[in-house]
Amino acid sequence: MNTQATTSPQFYLTAPAPCPYLPGEMERKVFTHLVGPRATEMNDLLTQGGFRRSQNIAYRPACESCRACVSVRILAKEFKPNRTMRKVEAANADLVSTAYPAQPSTEQFSLFRRYLDHRHQQGGMSDMSALDFAIMVEDTHVRTKVIEYRRRPEEGQDGPGQLVAVALSDIMSDGLSMVYSFFDPDMERRSLGTFMVLDHVRRANEMGLPHVYLGYWVNGSRKMGYKVRFLPQEHLMSQGWTRYQQDAGE
């Protein structure tokens, strides 16, 4: 029996399942494990090739009859917030973002559960426990950070300010990849999802990284529509990463 470890990733294909984004469609995914000393290098290469990370798994759609999922990355150096985004930045000027090692906390999980219960009651993550959350954060073999967004403590207040949003993000050789984010569902007027993307663009520029990877934009899915608002950006097409030209009707 050959016991020599392979240096090349082994890829697998999932069985068909209902698509969570487009009614009536079936999805399949190709995936591999991100483990071992080359995990960071492989995560970079696979993300640049259209994969996403979930814990120690890298996956991408491999659907038989649909190509609606498109990998998106913001061109951070060229990005300029529009008027609406500048208003979001102003509305959240009282927030402070801090990056930490990928370690979960009870406070984070409490906010995570409130977010799921309010916005994703029927989703695949709806029954996640504290242990599931801890695994989601900690089960990484790549450079991962937890970024907390808190209100600035009021004068005389002991301890940190209120936690209002959290992002789990990978640091890659050419950018930041937003793996998952969540926020206080009672603060919708703050547009915290948009604010976290804007903060990642700022961080990427400060780190000298050219891209912010947003995962998949699904044409026809309303909840994914926000991703094409951050311009300029590139989409991964059959010919490679291509500058996105927004249609007038979008």
mmCIF file of N, CA, C and O in Angstrom, residues 171-210:
data_model
loop_
_atom_site.group_PDB
_atom_site.id
_atom_site.type_symbol
_atom_site.label_atom_id
_atom_site.label_comp_id
_atom_site.label_asym_id
_atom_site.label_seq_id
_atom_site.Cartn_x
_atom_site.Cartn_y
_atom_site.Cartn_z
ATOM 1 N N ILE A 171 -6.356 36.732 4.690
ATOM 2 C CA ILE A 171 -5.329 37.613 4.125
ATOM 3 C C ILE A 171 -4.571 36.823 3.071
ATOM 4 O O ILE A 171 -3.924 35.823 3.381
ATOM 5 N N MET A 172 -4.670 37.258 1.830
ATOM 6 C CA MET A 172 -4.018 36.571 0.719
ATOM 7 C C MET A 172 -2.855 37.394 0.201
ATOM 8 O O MET A 172 -2.640 38.534 0.617
ATOM 9 N N SER A 173 -2.116 36.832 -0.736
ATOM 10 C CA SER A 173 -0.965 37.535 -1.295
ATOM 11 C C SER A 173 -1.386 38.717 -2.158
ATOM 12 O O SER A 173 -0.616 39.663 -2.339
ATOM 13 N N ASP A 174 -2.620 38.682 -2.688
ATOM 14 C CA ASP A 174 -3.060 39.754 -3.587
ATOM 15 C C ASP A 174 -4.352 40.404 -3.119
ATOM 16 O O ASP A 174 -5.000 41.110 -3.884
ATOM 17 N N GLY A 175 -4.751 40.190 -1.880
ATOM 18 C CA GLY A 175 -5.969 40.841 -1.439
ATOM 19 C C GLY A 175 -6.539 40.256 -0.166
ATOM 20 O O GLY A 175 -5.949 39.370 0.467
ATOM 21 N N LEU A 176 -7.689 40.779 0.220
ATOM 22 C CA LEU A 176 -8.459 40.283 1.348
ATOM 23 C C LEU A 176 -9.678 39.550 0.809
ATOM 24 O O LEU A 176 -10.337 40.030 -0.117
ATOM 25 N N SER A 177 -9.981 38.408 1.383
ATOM 26 C CA SER A 177 -11.145 37.629 0.969
ATOM 27 C C SER A 177 -12.136 37.585 2.121
ATOM 28 O O SER A 177 -11.826 37.075 3.202
ATOM 29 N N MET A 178 -13.330 38.140 1.899
ATOM 30 C CA MET A 178 -14.358 38.171 2.930
ATOM 31 C C MET A 178 -15.074 36.815 2.950
ATOM 32 O O MET A 178 -15.897 36.519 2.092
ATOM 33 N N VAL A 179 -14.758 36.006 3.932
ATOM 34 C CA VAL A 179 -15.288 34.651 4.025
ATOM 35 C C VAL A 179 -16.732 34.669 4.509
ATOM 36 O O VAL A 179 -17.616 34.025 3.933
ATOM 37 N N TYR A 180 -16.999 35.417 5.590
ATOM 38 C CA TYR A 180 -18.360 35.516 6.116
ATOM 39 C C TYR A 180 -18.443 36.753 7.002
ATOM 40 O O TYR A 180 -17.464 37.129 7.657
ATOM 41 N N SER A 181 -19.613 37.397 7.021
ATOM 42 C CA SER A 181 -19.811 38.559 7.876
ATOM 43 C C SER A 181 -21.238 38.569 8.393
ATOM 44 O O SER A 181 -22.148 38.012 7.773
ATOM 45 N N PHE A 182 -21.422 39.193 9.538
ATOM 46 C CA PHE A 182 -22.753 39.321 10.122
ATOM 47 C C PHE A 182 -22.792 40.577 10.982
ATOM 48 O O PHE A 182 -21.748 41.132 11.342
ATOM 49 N N PHE A 183 -24.011 41.031 11.303
ATOM 50 C CA PHE A 183 -24.149 42.305 12.002
ATOM 51 C C PHE A 183 -25.443 42.341 12.801
ATOM 52 O O PHE A 183 -26.298 41.453 12.682
ATOM 53 N N ASP A 184 -25.584 43.379 13.612
ATOM 54 C CA ASP A 184 -26.756 43.560 14.459
ATOM 55 C C ASP A 184 -27.977 43.813 13.576
ATOM 56 O O ASP A 184 -28.028 44.827 12.869
ATOM 57 N N PRO A 185 -28.977 42.926 13.599
ATOM 58 C CA PRO A 185 -30.137 43.107 12.720
ATOM 59 C C PRO A 185 -31.002 44.305 13.096
ATOM 60 O O PRO A 185 -31.843 44.732 12.291
ATOM 61 N N ASP A 186 -30.808 44.851 14.289
ATOM 62 C CA ASP A 186 -31.582 46.023 14.703
ATOM 63 C C ASP A 186 -30.978 47.319 14.180
ATOM 64 O O ASP A 186 -31.520 48.405 14.450
ATOM 65 N N MET A 187 -29.871 47.225 13.452
ATOM 66 C CA MET A 187 -29.184 48.427 12.964
ATOM 67 C C MET A 187 -29.154 48.470 11.442
ATOM 68 O O MET A 187 -28.155 48.846 10.834
ATOM 69 N N GLU A 188 -30.254 48.100 10.808
ATOM 70 C CA GLU A 188 -30.288 48.055 9.342
ATOM 71 C C GLU A 188 -30.012 49.416 8.719
ATOM 72 O O GLU A 188 -29.458 49.506 7.621
ATOM 73 N N ARG A 189 -30.428 50.484 9.380
ATOM 74 C CA ARG A 189 -30.224 51.824 8.813
ATOM 75 C C ARG A 189 -28.755 52.183 8.669
ATOM 76 O O ARG A 189 -28.408 53.065 7.889
ATOM 77 N N ARG A 190 -27.907 51.510 9.408
ATOM 78 C CA ARG A 190 -26.471 51.782 9.298
ATOM 79 C C ARG A 190 -25.855 51.164 8.041
ATOM 80 O O ARG A 190 -24.736 51.515 7.683
ATOM 81 N N SER A 191 -26.539 50.217 7.401
ATOM 82 C CA SER A 191 -25.978 49.506 6.233
ATOM 83 C C SER A 191 -24.607 48.929 6.577
ATOM 84 O O SER A 191 -23.599 49.171 5.900
ATOM 85 N N LEU A 192 -24.585 48.131 7.643
ATOM 86 C CA LEU A 192 -23.315 47.613 8.148
ATOM 87 C C LEU A 192 -22.637 46.657 7.176
ATOM 88 O O LEU A 192 -21.404 46.568 7.149
ATOM 89 N N GLY A 193 -23.422 45.930 6.374
ATOM 90 C CA GLY A 193 -22.816 45.075 5.364
ATOM 91 C C GLY A 193 -21.982 45.876 4.384
ATOM 92 O O GLY A 193 -20.837 45.513 4.064
ATOM 93 N N THR A 194 -22.551 46.978 3.902
ATOM 94 C CA THR A 194 -21.814 47.872 3.002
ATOM 95 C C THR A 194 -20.600 48.463 3.702
ATOM 96 O O THR A 194 -19.502 48.535 3.131
ATOM 97 N N PHE A 195 -20.775 48.864 4.950
ATOM 98 C CA PHE A 195 -19.668 49.486 5.686
ATOM 99 C C PHE A 195 -18.498 48.527 5.845
ATOM 100 O O PHE A 195 -17.329 48.933 5.726
ATOM 101 N N MET A 196 -18.778 47.248 6.098
ATOM 102 C CA MET A 196 -17.688 46.281 6.251
ATOM 103 C C MET A 196 -16.914 46.103 4.947
ATOM 104 O O MET A 196 -15.685 45.964 4.961
ATOM 105 N N VAL A 197 -17.606 46.120 3.804
ATOM 106 C CA VAL A 197 -16.904 46.036 2.522
ATOM 107 C C VAL A 197 -16.013 47.261 2.338
ATOM 108 O O VAL A 197 -14.844 47.149 1.937
ATOM 109 N N LEU A 198 -16.552 48.444 2.629
ATOM 110 C CA LEU A 198 -15.760 49.674 2.503
ATOM 111 C C LEU A 198 -14.536 49.631 3.417
ATOM 112 O O LEU A 198 -13.451 50.072 3.026
ATOM 113 N N ASP A 199 -14.704 49.091 4.612
ATOM 114 C CA ASP A 199 -13.576 48.981 5.538
ATOM 115 C C ASP A 199 -12.526 48.016 5.004
ATOM 116 O O ASP A 199 -11.316 48.239 5.170
ATOM 117 N N HIS A 200 -12.958 46.948 4.344
ATOM 118 C CA HIS A 200 -11.996 46.013 3.760
ATOM 119 C C HIS A 200 -11.229 46.650 2.604
ATOM 120 O O HIS A 200 -10.042 46.371 2.422
ATOM 121 N N VAL A 201 -11.882 47.493 1.829
ATOM 122 C CA VAL A 201 -11.180 48.210 0.764
ATOM 123 C C VAL A 201 -10.110 49.114 1.385
ATOM 124 O O VAL A 201 -8.962 49.161 0.909
ATOM 125 N N ARG A 202 -10.476 49.806 2.443
ATOM 126 C CA ARG A 202 -9.502 50.658 3.139
ATOM 127 C C ARG A 202 -8.332 49.832 3.655
ATOM 128 O O ARG A 202 -7.158 50.210 3.480
ATOM 129 N N ARG A 203 -8.622 48.707 4.274
ATOM 130 C CA ARG A 203 -7.562 47.855 4.817
ATOM 131 C C ARG A 203 -6.655 47.326 3.707
ATOM 132 O O ARG A 203 -5.428 47.275 3.863
ATOM 133 N N ALA A 204 -7.261 46.913 2.591
ATOM 134 C CA ALA A 204 -6.464 46.396 1.482
ATOM 135 C C ALA A 204 -5.496 47.462 0.975
ATOM 136 O O ALA A 204 -4.313 47.177 0.717
ATOM 137 N N ASN A 205 -5.977 48.688 0.848
ATOM 138 C CA ASN A 205 -5.107 49.763 0.387
ATOM 139 C C ASN A 205 -3.990 50.039 1.394
ATOM 140 O O ASN A 205 -2.839 50.269 1.008
ATOM 141 N N GLU A 206 -4.298 50.016 2.677
ATOM 142 C CA GLU A 206 -3.274 50.245 3.692
ATOM 143 C C GLU A 206 -2.216 49.147 3.679
ATOM 144 O O GLU A 206 -1.049 49.394 3.985
ATOM 145 N N MET A 207 -2.630 47.927 3.310
ATOM 146 C CA MET A 207 -1.702 46.788 3.281
ATOM 147 C C MET A 207 -1.023 46.639 1.921
ATOM 148 O O MET A 207 -0.197 45.736 1.747
ATOM 149 N N GLY A 208 -1.362 47.499 0.971
ATOM 150 C CA GLY A 208 -0.763 47.412 -0.352
ATOM 151 C C GLY A 208 -1.268 46.235 -1.159
ATOM 152 O O GLY A 208 -0.567 45.741 -2.058
ATOM 153 N N LEU A 209 -2.490 45.788 -0.884
ATOM 154 C CA LEU A 209 -3.082 44.646 -1.584
ATOM 155 C C LEU A 209 -4.083 45.145 -2.624
ATOM 156 O O LEU A 209 -4.918 46.006 -2.319
ATOM 157 N N PRO A 210 -4.050 44.635 -3.843
ATOM 158 C CA PRO A 210 -4.850 45.208 -4.924
ATOM 159 C C PRO A 210 -6.322 44.820 -4.938
ATOM 160 O O PRO A 210 -7.110 45.486 -5.611
#
